Amino acid sequence: MKKITLSVIIVCAVCACTQSPKNINTTVDTVTKNGAYIVKTGGAKMIQVDGKYNVWTKKVGDGKIKVLLLHGGPGFSHDYFECFEDFLPKEGMEIYYYDQLGCGNSDAPTDTSLWTIARYVEEVEQVRKGLGLDTFYLLGHSWGSMLAMEYVHKYQQHVKAAVLSNMTAGIKSYLPYAEELKKKYLTRADIATYDSLDKLKAYQSPEYQNLLMSKLYTQTICRLPLESWPEPLMRAFKKANQSIYIQMQGVDEFHVTGNFKDWEMWDRLADIKVPTLVIGGMYDEMNPADMKKEGQLIPNSHTYLCPNGSHMSMYDDQQNYFNTLIKFLKEVESNQFVADKK
């Protein structure tokens, strides 16, 4: 009797394994209308730009509110945006990570002529098309906010609303404020050491890096002890493409010697008509007064400065940052957004 039972089990198992996939009852949506299988990638997708390069994107979450994220740097990657996963998807919003060309998981060509603001604007437009985003929300942070301003100025017919996070609208006013921050957070002895190393261009020396990271960046970039910076942020720093950063920005946040040293947007802000959230931090490396001015010049905007936040307000003033962001996105989506009085 046992032998008969065992034989039946084996026959049944063989029959089950040889069944046609069409007869398998599954709740996973993996088949197209023509019966072909869709290969799932966890939301990751490569998009071709400039006819020959591939940039990496990834969709997280599902919802009517679709937010394309433009990371900072230049030369950094999407990694530090990963905290958005803890806030937006559960509100019924979908986010799109995107590593700009030369960054993170995207192709990294050595052609230095590629690293310009104008080319990156066109890259964003190619990414938008590749993702099929006809009406979407655009969020830029730091350099990504510069890029967002330029993109919206040219292609705002595709943008439902914009979020300009932690960025001023011009470099000329940023430079004197950066000098003020040095005087605020460095002692006289620190400044003497900093200036002497600056003259020698000893930017990679331990002394210079300690002043930069431990005394300036922990006050203006992320107001947390350096050893406690969030892992995604540290990962983004480690993966940064320094060649792009130096060519466009300079050796660090306090040296703007790259090709956007003369960038100014102030006289074009009035052309941005879409609902816009200007958000920053009171301890930001960007002048809070400049960000308030930015909001005043964009006609259909709301400005909010996180009271405890610096340049990475999404980490060091997280609740205020995301409460404000989510409220803005929902108000625009429901046609309830009311701009600040100018």
mmCIF file of C-alpha atoms in Angstrom:
data_model
loop_
_atom_site.group_PDB
_atom_site.id
_atom_site.type_symbol
_atom_site.label_atom_id
_atom_site.label_comp_id
_atom_site.label_asym_id
_atom_site.label_seq_id
_atom_site.Cartn_x
_atom_site.Cartn_y
_atom_site.Cartn_z
ATOM 1 C CA MET A 1 0.000 0.000 0.000
ATOM 2 C CA LYS A 2 2.861 2.378 0.836
ATOM 3 C CA LYS A 3 4.527 1.652 -2.526
ATOM 4 C CA ILE A 4 1.273 2.425 -4.381
ATOM 5 C CA THR A 5 0.822 5.700 -2.482
ATOM 6 C CA LEU A 6 4.398 6.752 -3.166
ATOM 7 C CA SER A 7 3.974 6.004 -6.875
ATOM 8 C CA VAL A 8 0.841 8.132 -7.038
ATOM 9 C CA ILE A 9 2.617 11.044 -5.353
ATOM 10 C CA ILE A 10 5.519 10.857 -7.793
ATOM 11 C CA VAL A 11 3.188 10.762 -10.814
ATOM 12 C CA CYS A 12 1.218 13.744 -9.506
ATOM 13 C CA ALA A 13 4.396 15.706 -8.877
ATOM 14 C CA VAL A 14 5.672 15.029 -12.406
ATOM 15 C CA CYS A 15 2.345 16.054 -13.894
ATOM 16 C CA ALA A 16 2.353 19.293 -11.867
ATOM 17 C CA CYS A 17 5.863 20.163 -13.060
ATOM 18 C CA THR A 18 4.967 19.582 -16.698
ATOM 19 C CA GLN A 19 1.810 21.679 -16.710
ATOM 20 C CA SER A 20 1.721 24.558 -19.181
ATOM 21 C CA PRO A 21 2.346 27.983 -17.565
ATOM 22 C CA LYS A 22 -1.034 29.044 -18.934
ATOM 23 C CA ASN A 23 -2.714 26.682 -16.467
ATOM 24 C CA ILE A 24 -0.865 28.018 -13.420
ATOM 25 C CA ASN A 25 -3.111 30.188 -11.263
ATOM 26 C CA THR A 26 -1.041 33.205 -10.229
ATOM 27 C CA THR A 27 -1.876 36.618 -8.824
ATOM 28 C CA VAL A 28 1.419 38.148 -9.991
ATOM 29 C CA ASP A 29 0.983 40.495 -12.954
ATOM 30 C CA THR A 30 3.820 39.225 -15.148
ATOM 31 C CA VAL A 31 2.071 38.545 -18.469
ATOM 32 C CA THR A 32 1.262 41.028 -21.242
ATOM 33 C CA LYS A 33 -1.842 40.836 -23.439
ATOM 34 C CA ASN A 34 0.003 38.843 -26.094
ATOM 35 C CA GLY A 35 1.098 36.259 -23.534
ATOM 36 C CA ALA A 36 4.733 37.358 -23.280
ATOM 37 C CA TYR A 37 6.313 37.550 -19.858
ATOM 38 C CA ILE A 38 7.396 40.878 -18.382
ATOM 39 C CA VAL A 39 10.781 40.820 -16.693
ATOM 40 C CA LYS A 40 10.498 42.526 -13.321
ATOM 41 C CA THR A 41 13.405 44.723 -12.188
ATOM 42 C CA GLY A 42 12.215 46.160 -8.894
ATOM 43 C CA GLY A 43 11.434 49.437 -10.659
ATOM 44 C CA ALA A 44 14.935 49.968 -12.084
ATOM 45 C CA LYS A 45 15.266 51.113 -15.690
ATOM 46 C CA MET A 46 18.098 52.357 -17.870
ATOM 47 C CA ILE A 47 17.258 55.262 -20.183
ATOM 48 C CA GLN A 48 19.401 56.238 -23.138
ATOM 49 C CA VAL A 49 20.457 59.892 -23.364
ATOM 50 C CA ASP A 50 22.396 61.773 -26.027
ATOM 51 C CA GLY A 51 21.929 58.763 -28.282
ATOM 52 C CA LYS A 52 24.655 56.638 -26.696
ATOM 53 C CA TYR A 53 24.783 56.837 -22.887
ATOM 54 C CA ASN A 54 22.630 55.078 -20.308
ATOM 55 C CA VAL A 55 21.386 56.670 -17.099
ATOM 56 C CA TRP A 56 19.869 54.704 -14.235
ATOM 57 C CA THR A 57 16.389 55.334 -12.847
ATOM 58 C CA LYS A 58 14.198 53.533 -10.341
ATOM 59 C CA LYS A 59 10.509 53.855 -9.502
ATOM 60 C CA VAL A 60 9.428 53.339 -5.889
ATOM 61 C CA GLY A 61 5.773 53.320 -4.837
ATOM 62 C CA ASP A 62 2.564 53.869 -6.809
ATOM 63 C CA GLY A 63 0.203 56.796 -7.004
ATOM 64 C CA LYS A 64 -1.171 59.728 -8.972
ATOM 65 C CA ILE A 65 1.509 62.026 -7.568
ATOM 66 C CA LYS A 66 4.702 61.193 -9.479
ATOM 67 C CA VAL A 67 7.866 62.884 -8.232
ATOM 68 C CA LEU A 68 11.133 62.917 -10.188
ATOM 69 C CA LEU A 69 14.107 63.570 -7.898
ATOM 70 C CA LEU A 70 17.151 65.542 -9.040
ATOM 71 C CA HIS A 71 20.080 64.898 -6.712
ATOM 72 C CA GLY A 72 22.739 67.392 -5.741
ATOM 73 C CA GLY A 73 26.466 67.533 -6.216
ATOM 74 C CA PRO A 74 27.145 67.959 -9.025
ATOM 75 C CA GLY A 75 28.638 64.499 -9.369
ATOM 76 C CA PHE A 76 26.815 62.874 -6.443
ATOM 77 C CA SER A 77 24.104 60.202 -6.759
ATOM 78 C CA HIS A 78 20.541 59.442 -5.764
ATOM 79 C CA ASP A 79 21.566 57.483 -2.623
ATOM 80 C CA TYR A 80 20.919 60.175 -0.023
ATOM 81 C CA PHE A 81 17.331 60.515 -1.272
ATOM 82 C CA GLU A 82 16.536 57.042 0.096
ATOM 83 C CA CYS A 83 14.943 58.585 3.196
ATOM 84 C CA PHE A 84 12.070 59.669 0.909
ATOM 85 C CA GLU A 85 10.980 56.008 0.813
ATOM 86 C CA ASP A 86 9.914 56.260 4.462
ATOM 87 C CA PHE A 87 7.543 59.150 3.779
ATOM 88 C CA LEU A 88 6.135 59.578 0.250
ATOM 89 C CA PRO A 89 5.138 56.050 -0.917
ATOM 90 C CA LYS A 90 2.940 55.430 2.135
ATOM 91 C CA GLU A 91 1.075 58.630 1.232
ATOM 92 C CA GLY A 92 0.154 57.142 -2.151
ATOM 93 C CA MET A 93 2.966 58.853 -4.045
ATOM 94 C CA GLU A 94 5.537 57.377 -6.389
ATOM 95 C CA ILE A 95 9.102 58.628 -6.551
ATOM 96 C CA TYR A 96 11.655 58.259 -9.299
ATOM 97 C CA TYR A 97 15.323 58.085 -8.451
ATOM 98 C CA TYR A 98 17.646 59.150 -11.232
ATOM 99 C CA ASP A 99 21.443 59.102 -11.279
ATOM 100 C CA GLN A 100 22.580 61.860 -13.595
ATOM 101 C CA LEU A 101 25.107 60.954 -16.290
ATOM 102 C CA GLY A 102 28.510 60.355 -14.740
ATOM 103 C CA CYS A 103 26.993 59.570 -11.361
ATOM 104 C CA GLY A 104 26.144 56.488 -9.312
ATOM 105 C CA ASN A 105 24.746 53.645 -11.394
ATOM 106 C CA SER A 106 24.753 55.578 -14.675
ATOM 107 C CA ASP A 107 27.404 55.556 -17.389
ATOM 108 C CA ALA A 108 30.505 57.576 -16.533
ATOM 109 C CA PRO A 109 32.082 58.875 -19.756
ATOM 110 C CA THR A 110 35.350 60.790 -19.565
ATOM 111 C CA ASP A 111 34.322 63.488 -22.042
ATOM 112 C CA THR A 112 34.535 66.662 -19.933
ATOM 113 C CA SER A 113 32.480 68.658 -22.445
ATOM 114 C CA LEU A 114 29.406 66.854 -21.088
ATOM 115 C CA TRP A 115 29.458 68.523 -17.686
ATOM 116 C CA THR A 116 27.439 71.670 -18.325
ATOM 117 C CA ILE A 117 24.125 72.968 -17.013
ATOM 118 C CA ALA A 118 22.596 73.243 -20.497
ATOM 119 C CA ARG A 119 23.382 69.613 -21.387
ATOM 120 C CA TYR A 120 22.000 68.352 -18.081
ATOM 121 C CA VAL A 121 18.734 70.242 -18.728
ATOM 122 C CA GLU A 122 18.309 68.343 -21.984
ATOM 123 C CA GLU A 123 19.205 65.121 -20.190
ATOM 124 C CA VAL A 124 16.356 65.649 -17.723
ATOM 125 C CA GLU A 125 13.960 66.109 -20.629
ATOM 126 C CA GLN A 126 15.146 62.837 -22.184
ATOM 127 C CA VAL A 127 14.684 61.081 -18.848
ATOM 128 C CA ARG A 128 11.177 62.501 -18.519
ATOM 129 C CA LYS A 129 10.267 61.106 -21.917
ATOM 130 C CA GLY A 130 11.910 57.776 -21.148
ATOM 131 C CA LEU A 131 9.850 57.434 -17.968
ATOM 132 C CA GLY A 132 6.643 58.498 -19.696
ATOM 133 C CA LEU A 133 6.058 61.386 -17.310
ATOM 134 C CA ASP A 134 3.684 63.795 -19.050
ATOM 135 C CA THR A 135 2.460 65.596 -15.933
ATOM 136 C CA PHE A 136 4.759 65.221 -12.977
ATOM 137 C CA TYR A 137 6.247 66.864 -9.912
ATOM 138 C CA LEU A 138 9.912 67.839 -10.028
ATOM 139 C CA LEU A 139 12.019 68.022 -6.881
ATOM 140 C CA GLY A 140 15.586 69.261 -7.039
ATOM 141 C CA HIS A 141 17.982 69.474 -4.128
ATOM 142 C CA SER A 142 21.082 71.721 -4.031
ATOM 143 C CA TRP A 143 22.672 71.522 -7.500
ATOM 144 C CA GLY A 144 19.595 69.507 -8.465
ATOM 145 C CA SER A 145 17.514 72.551 -7.541
ATOM 146 C CA MET A 146 19.618 74.713 -9.877
ATOM 147 C CA LEU A 147 18.926 72.136 -12.557
ATOM 148 C CA ALA A 148 15.216 72.111 -11.671
ATOM 149 C CA MET A 149 14.994 75.907 -12.020
ATOM 150 C CA GLU A 150 16.616 75.781 -15.446
ATOM 151 C CA TYR A 151 14.482 72.824 -16.545
ATOM 152 C CA VAL A 152 11.207 74.362 -15.379
ATOM 153 C CA HIS A 153 12.125 77.655 -17.025
ATOM 154 C CA LYS A 154 12.397 75.849 -20.375
ATOM 155 C CA TYR A 155 9.990 72.905 -20.076
ATOM 156 C CA GLN A 156 7.421 73.869 -17.465
ATOM 157 C CA GLN A 157 4.515 72.730 -19.670
ATOM 158 C CA HIS A 158 5.296 69.192 -18.451
ATOM 159 C CA VAL A 159 5.642 70.101 -14.764
ATOM 160 C CA LYS A 160 2.605 70.136 -12.469
ATOM 161 C CA ALA A 161 4.595 71.632 -9.589
ATOM 162 C CA ALA A 162 8.208 72.135 -8.566
ATOM 163 C CA VAL A 163 10.066 71.794 -5.286
ATOM 164 C CA LEU A 164 13.275 73.829 -5.003
ATOM 165 C CA SER A 165 15.088 72.383 -2.032
ATOM 166 C CA ASN A 166 18.021 74.027 -0.260
ATOM 167 C CA MET A 167 19.318 76.255 -3.046
ATOM 168 C CA THR A 168 19.761 79.941 -3.688
ATOM 169 C CA ALA A 169 19.108 81.471 -7.124
ATOM 170 C CA GLY A 170 22.558 82.898 -7.723
ATOM 171 C CA ILE A 171 26.214 82.315 -6.951
ATOM 172 C CA LYS A 172 27.259 85.963 -6.501
ATOM 173 C CA SER A 173 25.281 86.323 -3.277
ATOM 174 C CA TYR A 174 26.261 82.831 -2.110
ATOM 175 C CA LEU A 175 29.992 83.548 -2.002
ATOM 176 C CA PRO A 176 29.965 86.333 0.633
ATOM 177 C CA TYR A 177 27.548 84.299 2.758
ATOM 178 C CA ALA A 178 29.929 81.336 2.626
ATOM 179 C CA GLU A 179 32.644 83.615 3.991
ATOM 180 C CA GLU A 180 30.307 84.641 6.821
ATOM 181 C CA LEU A 181 29.768 80.993 7.707
ATOM 182 C CA LYS A 182 33.521 80.400 7.910
ATOM 183 C CA LYS A 183 33.848 83.253 10.390
ATOM 184 C CA LYS A 184 30.849 81.987 12.350
ATOM 185 C CA TYR A 185 31.975 78.406 12.808
ATOM 186 C CA LEU A 186 35.782 78.624 12.751
ATOM 187 C CA THR A 187 37.987 80.162 15.436
ATOM 188 C CA ARG A 188 40.662 82.704 14.498
ATOM 189 C CA ALA A 189 43.269 79.976 14.706
ATOM 190 C CA ASP A 190 41.108 77.732 12.517
ATOM 191 C CA ILE A 191 40.725 80.482 9.918
ATOM 192 C CA ALA A 192 44.473 81.107 9.863
ATOM 193 C CA THR A 193 45.098 77.405 9.270
ATOM 194 C CA TYR A 194 42.316 77.206 6.697
ATOM 195 C CA ASP A 195 43.605 80.225 4.742
ATOM 196 C CA SER A 196 47.204 79.024 4.748
ATOM 197 C CA LEU A 197 46.192 75.600 3.468
ATOM 198 C CA ASP A 198 43.916 77.266 0.932
ATOM 199 C CA LYS A 199 46.835 79.281 -0.462
ATOM 200 C CA LEU A 200 48.863 76.089 -0.759
ATOM 201 C CA LYS A 201 45.869 74.331 -2.364
ATOM 202 C CA ALA A 202 46.386 71.572 0.210
ATOM 203 C CA TYR A 203 42.742 70.568 0.039
ATOM 204 C CA GLN A 204 43.374 66.877 0.631
ATOM 205 C CA SER A 205 45.522 67.414 3.701
ATOM 206 C CA PRO A 206 44.148 65.952 6.964
ATOM 207 C CA GLU A 207 44.144 69.395 8.583
ATOM 208 C CA TYR A 208 42.069 70.972 5.825
ATOM 209 C CA GLN A 209 39.653 68.040 5.591
ATOM 210 C CA ASN A 210 39.130 68.103 9.363
ATOM 211 C CA LEU A 211 38.226 71.799 9.322
ATOM 212 C CA LEU A 212 35.955 71.319 6.331
ATOM 213 C CA MET A 213 34.114 68.198 7.437
ATOM 214 C CA SER A 214 34.106 68.417 11.233
ATOM 215 C CA LYS A 215 33.667 72.165 11.749
ATOM 216 C CA LEU A 216 31.911 73.477 8.630
ATOM 217 C CA TYR A 217 29.980 70.631 7.050
ATOM 218 C CA THR A 218 28.569 69.410 10.386
ATOM 219 C CA GLN A 219 27.111 72.887 10.902
ATOM 220 C CA THR A 220 25.941 73.778 7.392
ATOM 221 C CA ILE A 221 25.531 70.521 5.404
ATOM 222 C CA CYS A 222 24.101 68.100 7.988
ATOM 223 C CA ARG A 223 23.796 69.157 11.620
ATOM 224 C CA LEU A 224 24.604 65.773 13.037
ATOM 225 C CA PRO A 225 27.960 64.522 14.370
ATOM 226 C CA LEU A 226 30.059 63.346 11.437
ATOM 227 C CA GLU A 227 30.202 59.813 12.817
ATOM 228 C CA SER A 228 26.387 59.799 12.941
ATOM 229 C CA TRP A 229 25.651 61.011 9.428
ATOM 230 C CA PRO A 230 22.975 58.746 7.882
ATOM 231 C CA GLU A 231 24.360 55.812 5.915
ATOM 232 C CA PRO A 232 22.763 56.844 2.576
ATOM 233 C CA LEU A 233 24.376 60.283 2.882
ATOM 234 C CA MET A 234 27.796 58.831 3.674
ATOM 235 C CA ARG A 235 27.394 56.423 0.763
ATOM 236 C CA ALA A 236 26.639 59.316 -1.579
ATOM 237 C CA PHE A 237 29.810 61.115 -0.461
ATOM 238 C CA LYS A 238 31.890 57.982 -1.035
ATOM 239 C CA LYS A 239 30.459 57.464 -4.533
ATOM 240 C CA ALA A 240 30.817 61.079 -5.670
ATOM 241 C CA ASN A 241 32.411 61.727 -9.061
ATOM 242 C CA GLN A 242 34.978 64.324 -8.047
ATOM 243 C CA SER A 243 35.880 65.125 -11.651
ATOM 244 C CA ILE A 244 32.375 66.438 -12.336
ATOM 245 C CA TYR A 245 32.165 68.176 -8.972
ATOM 246 C CA ILE A 246 35.447 70.040 -9.452
ATOM 247 C CA GLN A 247 34.691 71.028 -13.035
ATOM 248 C CA MET A 248 31.256 72.418 -12.230
ATOM 249 C CA GLN A 249 31.490 73.484 -8.554
ATOM 250 C CA GLY A 250 35.084 73.535 -7.309
ATOM 251 C CA VAL A 251 37.135 71.675 -4.722
ATOM 252 C CA ASP A 252 34.439 71.980 -2.029
ATOM 253 C CA GLU A 253 31.283 73.872 -1.033
ATOM 254 C CA PHE A 254 33.276 76.949 -0.050
ATOM 255 C CA HIS A 255 35.115 77.251 -3.376
ATOM 256 C CA VAL A 256 32.945 77.974 -6.402
ATOM 257 C CA THR A 257 35.509 77.997 -9.188
ATOM 258 C CA GLY A 258 33.766 75.682 -11.653
ATOM 259 C CA ASN A 259 31.725 76.439 -14.734
ATOM 260 C CA PHE A 260 28.646 77.619 -12.850
ATOM 261 C CA LYS A 261 30.519 80.237 -10.834
ATOM 262 C CA ASP A 262 28.670 82.950 -12.804
ATOM 263 C CA TRP A 263 25.265 81.239 -12.699
ATOM 264 C CA GLU A 264 22.390 83.591 -11.869
ATOM 265 C CA MET A 265 18.660 82.917 -12.011
ATOM 266 C CA TRP A 266 17.206 85.885 -10.156
ATOM 267 C CA ASP A 267 15.967 87.810 -13.200
ATOM 268 C CA ARG A 268 14.238 84.709 -14.629
ATOM 269 C CA LEU A 269 12.401 83.446 -11.547
ATOM 270 C CA ALA A 270 9.251 85.392 -12.420
ATOM 271 C CA ASP A 271 8.923 83.227 -15.532
ATOM 272 C CA ILE A 272 8.271 80.144 -13.375
ATOM 273 C CA LYS A 273 4.478 79.989 -13.188
ATOM 274 C CA VAL A 274 3.826 76.478 -11.842
ATOM 275 C CA PRO A 275 3.099 75.999 -8.126
ATOM 276 C CA THR A 276 6.464 75.952 -6.396
ATOM 277 C CA LEU A 277 7.679 75.080 -2.933
ATOM 278 C CA VAL A 278 10.916 76.764 -1.920
ATOM 279 C CA ILE A 279 12.225 74.836 1.059
ATOM 280 C CA GLY A 280 15.497 75.132 2.966
ATOM 281 C CA GLY A 281 16.966 75.299 6.439
ATOM 282 C CA MET A 282 17.704 78.110 8.857
ATOM 283 C CA TYR A 283 21.221 76.668 9.286
ATOM 284 C CA ASP A 284 21.674 75.995 5.582
ATOM 285 C CA GLU A 285 24.870 76.811 3.718
ATOM 286 C CA MET A 286 22.488 78.752 1.474
ATOM 287 C CA ASN A 287 21.506 82.123 2.866
ATOM 288 C CA PRO A 288 17.984 81.883 4.354
ATOM 289 C CA ALA A 289 17.383 85.476 3.265
ATOM 290 C CA ASP A 290 18.212 84.529 -0.314
ATOM 291 C CA MET A 291 15.815 81.587 -0.241
ATOM 292 C CA LYS A 292 13.063 83.879 1.068
ATOM 293 C CA LYS A 293 13.847 86.294 -1.784
ATOM 294 C CA GLU A 294 13.691 83.382 -4.217
ATOM 295 C CA GLY A 295 10.205 82.544 -3.007
ATOM 296 C CA GLN A 296 9.115 86.171 -3.308
ATOM 297 C CA LEU A 297 10.203 86.315 -6.955
ATOM 298 C CA ILE A 298 8.390 83.137 -7.995
ATOM 299 C CA PRO A 299 4.758 84.279 -8.293
ATOM 300 C CA ASN A 300 2.933 81.026 -7.446
ATOM 301 C CA SER A 301 5.093 79.832 -4.563
ATOM 302 C CA HIS A 302 5.257 78.985 -0.872
ATOM 303 C CA THR A 303 8.488 79.299 1.112
ATOM 304 C CA TYR A 304 9.349 77.285 4.191
ATOM 305 C CA LEU A 305 12.620 77.217 6.129
ATOM 306 C CA CYS A 306 13.049 74.243 8.458
ATOM 307 C CA PRO A 307 13.824 75.779 11.877
ATOM 308 C CA ASN A 308 16.414 73.143 12.806
ATOM 309 C CA GLY A 309 17.596 72.198 9.339
ATOM 310 C CA SER A 310 20.759 72.778 7.371
ATOM 311 C CA HIS A 311 21.533 71.818 3.763
ATOM 312 C CA MET A 312 20.316 68.266 4.390
ATOM 313 C CA SER A 313 17.074 69.301 6.073
ATOM 314 C CA MET A 314 15.521 66.014 4.967
ATOM 315 C CA TYR A 315 17.753 64.430 7.622
ATOM 316 C CA ASP A 316 18.477 66.955 10.363
ATOM 317 C CA ASP A 317 14.954 68.429 10.469
ATOM 318 C CA GLN A 318 13.164 65.474 8.970
ATOM 319 C CA GLN A 319 9.643 65.837 10.339
ATOM 320 C CA ASN A 320 9.313 69.498 9.431
ATOM 321 C CA TYR A 321 10.781 68.880 5.976
ATOM 322 C CA PHE A 322 8.536 65.980 5.004
ATOM 323 C CA ASN A 323 5.374 67.344 6.646
ATOM 324 C CA THR A 324 5.763 70.504 4.570
ATOM 325 C CA LEU A 325 6.641 68.630 1.377
ATOM 326 C CA ILE A 326 3.759 66.163 1.602
ATOM 327 C CA LYS A 327 1.254 68.901 2.453
ATOM 328 C CA PHE A 328 2.383 70.909 -0.589
ATOM 329 C CA LEU A 329 2.141 67.949 -2.983
ATOM 330 C CA LYS A 330 -1.327 67.011 -1.745
ATOM 331 C CA GLU A 331 -2.595 70.592 -1.932
ATOM 332 C CA VAL A 332 -1.424 70.995 -5.508
ATOM 333 C CA GLU A 333 -2.888 67.630 -6.516
ATOM 334 C CA SER A 334 -6.277 68.548 -4.997
ATOM 335 C CA ASN A 335 -6.192 72.102 -6.426
ATOM 336 C CA GLN A 336 -6.117 73.576 -2.923
ATOM 337 C CA PHE A 337 -2.673 75.161 -3.027
ATOM 338 C CA VAL A 338 -2.587 78.845 -2.090
ATOM 339 C CA ALA A 339 0.589 80.793 -2.778
ATOM 340 C CA ASP A 340 2.191 83.148 -0.279
ATOM 341 C CA LYS A 341 1.212 86.784 -0.540
ATOM 342 C CA LYS A 342 3.910 88.753 -2.356
#
